[in-house]
PDB file of C-alpha atoms in Angstrom:
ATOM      1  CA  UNK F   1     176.575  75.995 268.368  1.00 83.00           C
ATOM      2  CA  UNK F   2     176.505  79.236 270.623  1.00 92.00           C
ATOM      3  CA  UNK F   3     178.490  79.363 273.498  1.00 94.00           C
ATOM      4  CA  UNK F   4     180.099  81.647 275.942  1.00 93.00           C
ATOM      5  CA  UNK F   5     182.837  80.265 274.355  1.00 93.00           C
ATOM      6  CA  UNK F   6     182.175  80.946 270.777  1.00 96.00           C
ATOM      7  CA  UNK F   7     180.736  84.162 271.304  1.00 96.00           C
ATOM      8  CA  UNK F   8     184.062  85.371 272.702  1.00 96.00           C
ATOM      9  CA  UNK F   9     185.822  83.610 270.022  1.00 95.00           C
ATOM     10  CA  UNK F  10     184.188  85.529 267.588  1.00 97.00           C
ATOM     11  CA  UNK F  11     184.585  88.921 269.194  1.00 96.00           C
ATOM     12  CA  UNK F  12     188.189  88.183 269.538  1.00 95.00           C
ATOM     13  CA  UNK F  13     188.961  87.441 265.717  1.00 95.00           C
ATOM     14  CA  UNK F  14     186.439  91.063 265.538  1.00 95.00           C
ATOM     15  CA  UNK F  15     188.675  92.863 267.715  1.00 93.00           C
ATOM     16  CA  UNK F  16     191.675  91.649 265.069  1.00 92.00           C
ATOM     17  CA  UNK F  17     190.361  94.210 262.248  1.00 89.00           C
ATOM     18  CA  UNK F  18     188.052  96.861 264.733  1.00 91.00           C
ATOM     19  CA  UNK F  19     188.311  98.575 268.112  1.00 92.00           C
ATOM     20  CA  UNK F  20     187.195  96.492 270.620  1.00 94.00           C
ATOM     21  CA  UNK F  21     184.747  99.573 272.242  1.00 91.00           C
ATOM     22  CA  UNK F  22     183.095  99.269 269.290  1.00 94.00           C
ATOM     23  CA  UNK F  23     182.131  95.684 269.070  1.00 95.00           C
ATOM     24  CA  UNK F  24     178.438  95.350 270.631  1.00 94.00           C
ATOM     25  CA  UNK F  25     176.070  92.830 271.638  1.00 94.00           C
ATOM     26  CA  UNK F  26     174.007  93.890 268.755  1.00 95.00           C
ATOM     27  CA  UNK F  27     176.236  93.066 265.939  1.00 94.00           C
ATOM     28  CA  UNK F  28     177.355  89.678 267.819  1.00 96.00           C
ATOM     29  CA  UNK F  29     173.676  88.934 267.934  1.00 96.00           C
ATOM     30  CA  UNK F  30     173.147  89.692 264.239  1.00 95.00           C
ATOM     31  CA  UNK F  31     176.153  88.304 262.839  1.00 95.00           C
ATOM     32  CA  UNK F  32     174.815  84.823 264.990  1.00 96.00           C
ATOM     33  CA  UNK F  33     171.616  85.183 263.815  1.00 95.00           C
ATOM     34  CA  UNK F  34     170.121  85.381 267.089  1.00 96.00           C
ATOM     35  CA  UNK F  35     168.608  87.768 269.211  1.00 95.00           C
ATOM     36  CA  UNK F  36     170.244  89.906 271.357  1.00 94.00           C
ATOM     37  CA  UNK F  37     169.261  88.365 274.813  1.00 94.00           C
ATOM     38  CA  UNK F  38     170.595  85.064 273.405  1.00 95.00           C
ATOM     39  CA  UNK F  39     173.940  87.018 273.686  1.00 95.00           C
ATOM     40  CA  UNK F  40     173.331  88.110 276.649  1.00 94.00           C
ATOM     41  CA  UNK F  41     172.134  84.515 278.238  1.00 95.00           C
ATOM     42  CA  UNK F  42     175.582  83.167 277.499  1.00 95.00           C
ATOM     43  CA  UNK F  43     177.705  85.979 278.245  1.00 92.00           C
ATOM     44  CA  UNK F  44     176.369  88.168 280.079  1.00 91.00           C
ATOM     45  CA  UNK F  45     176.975  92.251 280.349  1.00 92.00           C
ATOM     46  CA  UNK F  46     179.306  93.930 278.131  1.00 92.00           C
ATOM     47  CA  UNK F  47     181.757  93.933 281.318  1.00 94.00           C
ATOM     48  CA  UNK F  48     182.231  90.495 280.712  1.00 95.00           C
ATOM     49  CA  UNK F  49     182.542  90.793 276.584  1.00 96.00           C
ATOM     50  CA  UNK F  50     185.517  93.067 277.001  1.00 95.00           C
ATOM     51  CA  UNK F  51     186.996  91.077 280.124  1.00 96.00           C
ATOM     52  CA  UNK F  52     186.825  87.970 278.296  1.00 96.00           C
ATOM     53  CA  UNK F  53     188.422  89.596 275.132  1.00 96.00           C
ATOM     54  CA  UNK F  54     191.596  90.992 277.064  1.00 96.00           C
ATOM     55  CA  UNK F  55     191.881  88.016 279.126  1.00 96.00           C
ATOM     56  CA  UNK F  56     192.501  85.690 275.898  1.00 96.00           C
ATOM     57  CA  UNK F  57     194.830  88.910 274.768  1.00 95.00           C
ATOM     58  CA  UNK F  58     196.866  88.446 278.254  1.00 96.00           C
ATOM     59  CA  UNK F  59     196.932  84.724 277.480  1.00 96.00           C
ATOM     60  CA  UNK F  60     198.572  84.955 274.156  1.00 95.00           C
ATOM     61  CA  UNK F  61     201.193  87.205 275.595  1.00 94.00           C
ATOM     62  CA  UNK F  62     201.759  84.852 278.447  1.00 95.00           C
ATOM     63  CA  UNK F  63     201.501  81.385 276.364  1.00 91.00           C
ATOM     64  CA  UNK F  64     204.777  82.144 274.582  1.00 86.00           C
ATOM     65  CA  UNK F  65     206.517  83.231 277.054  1.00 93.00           C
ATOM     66  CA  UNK F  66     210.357  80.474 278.277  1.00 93.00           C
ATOM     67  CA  UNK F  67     210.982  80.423 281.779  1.00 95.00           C
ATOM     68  CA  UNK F  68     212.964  82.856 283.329  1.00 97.00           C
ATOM     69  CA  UNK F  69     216.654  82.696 283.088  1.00 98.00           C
ATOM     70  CA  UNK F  70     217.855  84.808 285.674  1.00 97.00           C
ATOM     71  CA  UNK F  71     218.898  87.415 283.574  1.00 98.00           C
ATOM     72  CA  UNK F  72     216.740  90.351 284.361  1.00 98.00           C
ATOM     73  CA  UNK F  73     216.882  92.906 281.269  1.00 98.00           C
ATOM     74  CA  UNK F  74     217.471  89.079 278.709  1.00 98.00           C
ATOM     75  CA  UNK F  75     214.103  88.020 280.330  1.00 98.00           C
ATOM     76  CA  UNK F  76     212.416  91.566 280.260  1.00 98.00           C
ATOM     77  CA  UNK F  77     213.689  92.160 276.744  1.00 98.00           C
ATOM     78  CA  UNK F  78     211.629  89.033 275.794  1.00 97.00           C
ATOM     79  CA  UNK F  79     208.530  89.678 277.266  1.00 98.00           C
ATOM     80  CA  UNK F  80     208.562  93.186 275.647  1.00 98.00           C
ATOM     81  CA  UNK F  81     208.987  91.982 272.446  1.00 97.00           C
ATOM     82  CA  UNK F  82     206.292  88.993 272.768  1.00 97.00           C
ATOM     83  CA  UNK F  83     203.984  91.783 274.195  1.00 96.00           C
ATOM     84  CA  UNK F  84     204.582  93.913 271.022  1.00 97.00           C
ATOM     85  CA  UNK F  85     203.934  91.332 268.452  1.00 96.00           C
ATOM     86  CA  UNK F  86     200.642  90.369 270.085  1.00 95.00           C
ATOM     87  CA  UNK F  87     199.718  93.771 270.378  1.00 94.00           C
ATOM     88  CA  UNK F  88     200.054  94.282 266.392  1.00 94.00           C
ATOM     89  CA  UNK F  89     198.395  91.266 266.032  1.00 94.00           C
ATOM     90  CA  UNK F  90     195.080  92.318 267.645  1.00 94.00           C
ATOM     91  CA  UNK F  91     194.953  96.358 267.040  1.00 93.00           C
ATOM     92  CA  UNK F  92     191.600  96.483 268.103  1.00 93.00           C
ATOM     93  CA  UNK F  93     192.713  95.577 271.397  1.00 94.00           C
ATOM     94  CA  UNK F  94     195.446  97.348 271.768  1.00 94.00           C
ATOM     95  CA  UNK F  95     193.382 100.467 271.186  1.00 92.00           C
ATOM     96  CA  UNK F  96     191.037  99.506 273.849  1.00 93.00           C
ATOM     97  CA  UNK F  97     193.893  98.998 276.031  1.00 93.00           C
ATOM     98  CA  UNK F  98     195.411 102.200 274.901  1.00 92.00           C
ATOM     99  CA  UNK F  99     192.084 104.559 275.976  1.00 91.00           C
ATOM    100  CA  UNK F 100     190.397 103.140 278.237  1.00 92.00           C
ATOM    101  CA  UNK F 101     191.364 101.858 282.349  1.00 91.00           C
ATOM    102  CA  UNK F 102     188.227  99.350 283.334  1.00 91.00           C
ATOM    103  CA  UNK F 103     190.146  95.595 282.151  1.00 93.00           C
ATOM    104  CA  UNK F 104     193.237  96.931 280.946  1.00 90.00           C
ATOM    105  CA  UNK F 105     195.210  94.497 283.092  1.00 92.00           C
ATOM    106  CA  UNK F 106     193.206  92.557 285.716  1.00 95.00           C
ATOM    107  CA  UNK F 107     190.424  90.404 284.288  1.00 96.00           C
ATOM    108  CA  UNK F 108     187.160  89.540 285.689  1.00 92.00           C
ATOM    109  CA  UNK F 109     187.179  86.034 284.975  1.00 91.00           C
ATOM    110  CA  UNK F 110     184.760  82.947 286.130  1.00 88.00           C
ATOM    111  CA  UNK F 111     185.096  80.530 288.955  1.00 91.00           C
ATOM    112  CA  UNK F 112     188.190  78.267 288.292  1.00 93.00           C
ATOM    113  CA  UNK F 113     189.115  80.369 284.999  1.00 94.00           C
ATOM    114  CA  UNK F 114     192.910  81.769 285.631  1.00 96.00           C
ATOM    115  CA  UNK F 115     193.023  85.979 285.466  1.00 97.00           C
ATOM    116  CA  UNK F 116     195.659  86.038 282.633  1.00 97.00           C
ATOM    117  CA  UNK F 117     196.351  89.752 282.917  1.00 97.00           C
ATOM    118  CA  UNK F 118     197.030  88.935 286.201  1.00 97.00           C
ATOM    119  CA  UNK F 119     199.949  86.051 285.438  1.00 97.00           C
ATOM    120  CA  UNK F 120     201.183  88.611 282.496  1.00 97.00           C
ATOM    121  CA  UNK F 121     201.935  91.233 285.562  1.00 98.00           C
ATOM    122  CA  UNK F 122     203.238  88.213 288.096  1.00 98.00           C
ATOM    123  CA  UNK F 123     205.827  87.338 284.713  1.00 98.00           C
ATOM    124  CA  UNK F 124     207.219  91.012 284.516  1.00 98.00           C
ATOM    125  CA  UNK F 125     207.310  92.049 287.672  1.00 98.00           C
ATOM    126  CA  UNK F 126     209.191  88.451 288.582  1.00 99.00           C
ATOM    127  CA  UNK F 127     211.578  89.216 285.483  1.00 98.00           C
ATOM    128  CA  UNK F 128     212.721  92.536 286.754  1.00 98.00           C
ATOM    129  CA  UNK F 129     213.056  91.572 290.587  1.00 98.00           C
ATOM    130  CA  UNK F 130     215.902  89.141 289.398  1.00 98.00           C
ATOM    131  CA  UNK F 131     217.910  92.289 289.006  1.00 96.00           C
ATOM    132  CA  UNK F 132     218.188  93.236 292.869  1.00 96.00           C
ATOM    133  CA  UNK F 133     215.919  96.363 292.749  1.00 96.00           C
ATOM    134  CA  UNK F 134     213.853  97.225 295.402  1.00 96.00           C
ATOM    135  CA  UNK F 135     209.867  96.651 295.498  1.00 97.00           C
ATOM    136  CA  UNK F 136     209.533 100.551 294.557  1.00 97.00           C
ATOM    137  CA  UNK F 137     212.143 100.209 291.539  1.00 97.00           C
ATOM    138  CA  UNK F 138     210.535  97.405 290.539  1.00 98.00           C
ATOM    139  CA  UNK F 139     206.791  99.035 290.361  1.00 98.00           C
ATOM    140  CA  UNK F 140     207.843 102.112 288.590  1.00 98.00           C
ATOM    141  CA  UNK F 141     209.730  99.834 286.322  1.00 98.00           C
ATOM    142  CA  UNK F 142     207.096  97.749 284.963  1.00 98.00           C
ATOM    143  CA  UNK F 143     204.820 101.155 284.994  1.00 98.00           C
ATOM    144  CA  UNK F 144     207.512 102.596 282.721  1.00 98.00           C
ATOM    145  CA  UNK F 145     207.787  99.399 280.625  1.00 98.00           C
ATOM    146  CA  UNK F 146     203.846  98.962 280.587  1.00 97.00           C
ATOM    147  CA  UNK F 147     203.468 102.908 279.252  1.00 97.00           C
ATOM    148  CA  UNK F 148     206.177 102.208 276.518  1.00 98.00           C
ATOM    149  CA  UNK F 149     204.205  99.148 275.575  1.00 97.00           C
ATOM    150  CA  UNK F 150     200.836 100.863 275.261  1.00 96.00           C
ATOM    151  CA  UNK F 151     202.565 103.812 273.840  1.00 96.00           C
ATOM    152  CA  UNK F 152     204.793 101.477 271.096  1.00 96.00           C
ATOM    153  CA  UNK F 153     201.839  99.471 270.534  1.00 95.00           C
ATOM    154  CA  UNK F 154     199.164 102.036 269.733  1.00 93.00           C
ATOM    155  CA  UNK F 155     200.981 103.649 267.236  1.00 94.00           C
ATOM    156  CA  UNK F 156     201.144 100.754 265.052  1.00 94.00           C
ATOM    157  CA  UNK F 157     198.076  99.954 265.711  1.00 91.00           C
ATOM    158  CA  UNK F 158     196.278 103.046 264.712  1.00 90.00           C
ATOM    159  CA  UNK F 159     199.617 103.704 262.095  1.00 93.00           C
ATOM    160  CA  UNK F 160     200.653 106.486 263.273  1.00 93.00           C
ATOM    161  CA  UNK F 161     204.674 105.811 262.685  1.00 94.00           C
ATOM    162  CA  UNK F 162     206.094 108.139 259.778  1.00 96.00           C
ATOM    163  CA  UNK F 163     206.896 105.430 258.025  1.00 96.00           C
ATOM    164  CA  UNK F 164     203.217 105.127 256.896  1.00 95.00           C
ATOM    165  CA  UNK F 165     202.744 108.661 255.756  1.00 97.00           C
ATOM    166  CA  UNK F 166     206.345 108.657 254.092  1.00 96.00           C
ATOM    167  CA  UNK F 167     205.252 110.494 251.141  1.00 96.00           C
ATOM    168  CA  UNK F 168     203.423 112.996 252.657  1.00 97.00           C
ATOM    169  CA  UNK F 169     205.679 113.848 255.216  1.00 97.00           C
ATOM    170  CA  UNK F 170     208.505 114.213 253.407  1.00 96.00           C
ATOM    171  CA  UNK F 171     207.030 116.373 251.053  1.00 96.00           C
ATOM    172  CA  UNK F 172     205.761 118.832 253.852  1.00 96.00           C
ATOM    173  CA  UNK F 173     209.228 119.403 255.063  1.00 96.00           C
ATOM    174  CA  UNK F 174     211.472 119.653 252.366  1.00 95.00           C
ATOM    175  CA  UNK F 175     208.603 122.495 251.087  1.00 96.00           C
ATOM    176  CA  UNK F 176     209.280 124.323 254.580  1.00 95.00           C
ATOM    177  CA  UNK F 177     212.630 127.042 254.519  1.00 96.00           C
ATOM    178  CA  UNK F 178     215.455 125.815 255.162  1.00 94.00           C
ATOM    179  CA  UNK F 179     216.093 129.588 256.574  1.00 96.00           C
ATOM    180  CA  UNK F 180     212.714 129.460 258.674  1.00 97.00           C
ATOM    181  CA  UNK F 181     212.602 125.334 259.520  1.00 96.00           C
ATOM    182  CA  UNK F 182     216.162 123.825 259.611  1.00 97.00           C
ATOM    183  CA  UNK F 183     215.665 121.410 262.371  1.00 97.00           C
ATOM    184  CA  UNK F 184     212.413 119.971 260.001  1.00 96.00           C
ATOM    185  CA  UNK F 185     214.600 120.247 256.741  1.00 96.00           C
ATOM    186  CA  UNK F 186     217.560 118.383 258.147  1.00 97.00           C
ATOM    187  CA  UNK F 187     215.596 116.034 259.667  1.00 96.00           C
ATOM    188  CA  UNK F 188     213.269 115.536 256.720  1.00 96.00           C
ATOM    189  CA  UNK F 189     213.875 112.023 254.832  1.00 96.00           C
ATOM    190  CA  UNK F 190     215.454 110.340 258.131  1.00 96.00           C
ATOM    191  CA  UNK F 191     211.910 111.303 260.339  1.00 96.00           C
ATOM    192  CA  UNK F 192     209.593 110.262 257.016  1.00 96.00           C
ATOM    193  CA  UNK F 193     211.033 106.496 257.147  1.00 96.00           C
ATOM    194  CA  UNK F 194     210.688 105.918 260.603  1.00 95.00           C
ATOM    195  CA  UNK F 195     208.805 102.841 261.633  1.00 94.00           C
ATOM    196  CA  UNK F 196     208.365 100.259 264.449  1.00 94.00           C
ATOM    197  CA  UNK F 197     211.672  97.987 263.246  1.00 89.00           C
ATOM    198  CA  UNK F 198     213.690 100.499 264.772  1.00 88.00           C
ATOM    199  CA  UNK F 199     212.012 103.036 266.995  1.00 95.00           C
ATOM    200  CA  UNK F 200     210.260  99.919 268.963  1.00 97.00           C
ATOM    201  CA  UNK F 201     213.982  98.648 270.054  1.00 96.00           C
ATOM    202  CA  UNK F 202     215.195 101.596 270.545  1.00 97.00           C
ATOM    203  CA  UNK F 203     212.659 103.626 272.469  1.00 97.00           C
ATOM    204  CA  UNK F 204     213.252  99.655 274.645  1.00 98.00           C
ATOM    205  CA  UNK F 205     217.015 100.008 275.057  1.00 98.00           C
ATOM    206  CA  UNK F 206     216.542 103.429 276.025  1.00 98.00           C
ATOM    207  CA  UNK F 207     213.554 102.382 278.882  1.00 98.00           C
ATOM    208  CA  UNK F 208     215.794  99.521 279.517  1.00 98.00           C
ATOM    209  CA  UNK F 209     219.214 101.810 280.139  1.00 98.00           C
ATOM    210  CA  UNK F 210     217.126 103.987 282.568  1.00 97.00           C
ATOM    211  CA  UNK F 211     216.024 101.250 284.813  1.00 97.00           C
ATOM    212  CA  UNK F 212     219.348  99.525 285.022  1.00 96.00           C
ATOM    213  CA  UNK F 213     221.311 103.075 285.900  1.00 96.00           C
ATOM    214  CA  UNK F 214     219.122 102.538 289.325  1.00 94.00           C
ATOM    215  CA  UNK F 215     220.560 100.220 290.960  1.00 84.00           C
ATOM    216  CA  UNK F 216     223.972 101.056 289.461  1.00 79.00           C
ATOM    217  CA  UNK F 217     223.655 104.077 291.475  1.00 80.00           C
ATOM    218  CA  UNK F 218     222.409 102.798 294.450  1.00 65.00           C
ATOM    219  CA  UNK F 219     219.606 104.450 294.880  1.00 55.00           C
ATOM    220  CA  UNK F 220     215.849 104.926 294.504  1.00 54.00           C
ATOM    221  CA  UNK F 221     214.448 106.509 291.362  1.00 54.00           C
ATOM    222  CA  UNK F 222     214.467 110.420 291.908  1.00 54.00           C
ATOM    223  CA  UNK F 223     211.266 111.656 293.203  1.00 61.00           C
ATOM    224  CA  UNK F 224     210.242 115.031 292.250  1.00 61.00           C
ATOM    225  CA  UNK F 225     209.612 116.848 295.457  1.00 57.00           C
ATOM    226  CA  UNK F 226     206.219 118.905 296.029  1.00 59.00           C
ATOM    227  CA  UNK F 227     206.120 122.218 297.741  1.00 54.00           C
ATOM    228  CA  UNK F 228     203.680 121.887 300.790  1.00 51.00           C
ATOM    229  CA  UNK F 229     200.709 124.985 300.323  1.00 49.00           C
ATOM    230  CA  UNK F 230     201.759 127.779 302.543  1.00 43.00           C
TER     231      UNK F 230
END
């Protein structure tokens, strides 16, 4: 039976196997078998196709999630890695996510509907305040941990990781001189295996490291000072 409900449904297991920008009322109509103002009856603009989309993508990431434990970078750690699996699990999402800004966070849901992007950024931002940072640190933290996410997550989405192009890769720099190219040639089998089971924690731990050397230092992040126009 259509619904607003089963509309979205379906664009959400769409948005599993294509970009989400690409998913229009057209083909929703089609693959329903109705016409395209049927589509637009029950859901409305496109605005709220996408919105509805990313909200039930914030709601997966926030679904699994424990309580906090009071254990800032234990708590953050988890999120991160939730975040990431239901980011692989819905690449034509995380593309969306990735290129465009309208929805990427804050939904535009209906009355008495809960904004799910909006709990996901309540969750992280709550995680890393139980570390003592200040309201600034704790902004540019989940900015930095948000970025990384986005960052992480649209490479494996769009398989961009060596890993995926081992063969080629490899072959390309062990061709190169080792005269001319030593950097490439040294680095040439260890680059061509790299995937997400160990850059993704690492490029974490390293985001991670940054954000707790704050407040061992006792001070705000450094701010890059601009020179006033003469």
């Amino acid at each position: 039976m259509l619904s607003r409900v089963a509309i979205l449904q379906h664009a959400i297991k769409l948005a599993k196997s294509m970009p989400l920008d690409q998913i229009s009322m057209v083909q929703l109509a089609r693959d329903f078998g109705v016409a395209p103002g049927l589509i637009h009856y029950y859901l409305g603009g496109r605005d709220q196709l996408v919105s509805g989309v990313l909200n039930d993508y914030y709601r997966q990431r926030v679904g699994a999630l424990p309580s906090l434990t009071g254990d800032w970078r234990a708590d953050v750690e988890g999120i991160a890695r939730l975040s990431f699996e239901v980011a692989v699990e819905n690449p034509g999402v995380s593309i969306y996510v990735a290129s465009h800004n309208r929805f990427r966070l804050f939904q535009d849901v209906e009355p008495g509907e809960t904004d799910y992007g909006m709990e996901f950024f309540n969750r992280m931002t709550s995680a890393i305040m139980q570390g003592g940072f200040t309201a600034e640190q704790v902004a540019l933290g989940y900015h930095l941990i948000a970025q990384y996410l986005v960052s992480a997550s649209m490479a494996e989405a769009s398989r961009q990781l060596p890993a995926y192009h081992q063969a080629f890769i490899e072959k390309k720099l062990e061709s190169a001189s080792e005269l001319q190219y030593p950097g490439a040639r040294f680095v040439s089998k260890a680059f061509s295996r790299l995937s997400s089971d160990s850059a993704f924690e690492e490029g974490l731990r390293i985001t991670l490291d940054g954000i707790e050397a704050w407040k061992r230092q006792s001070r705000q992040p450094l701010r890059k000072s601009r020179d006033k126009a003469a």
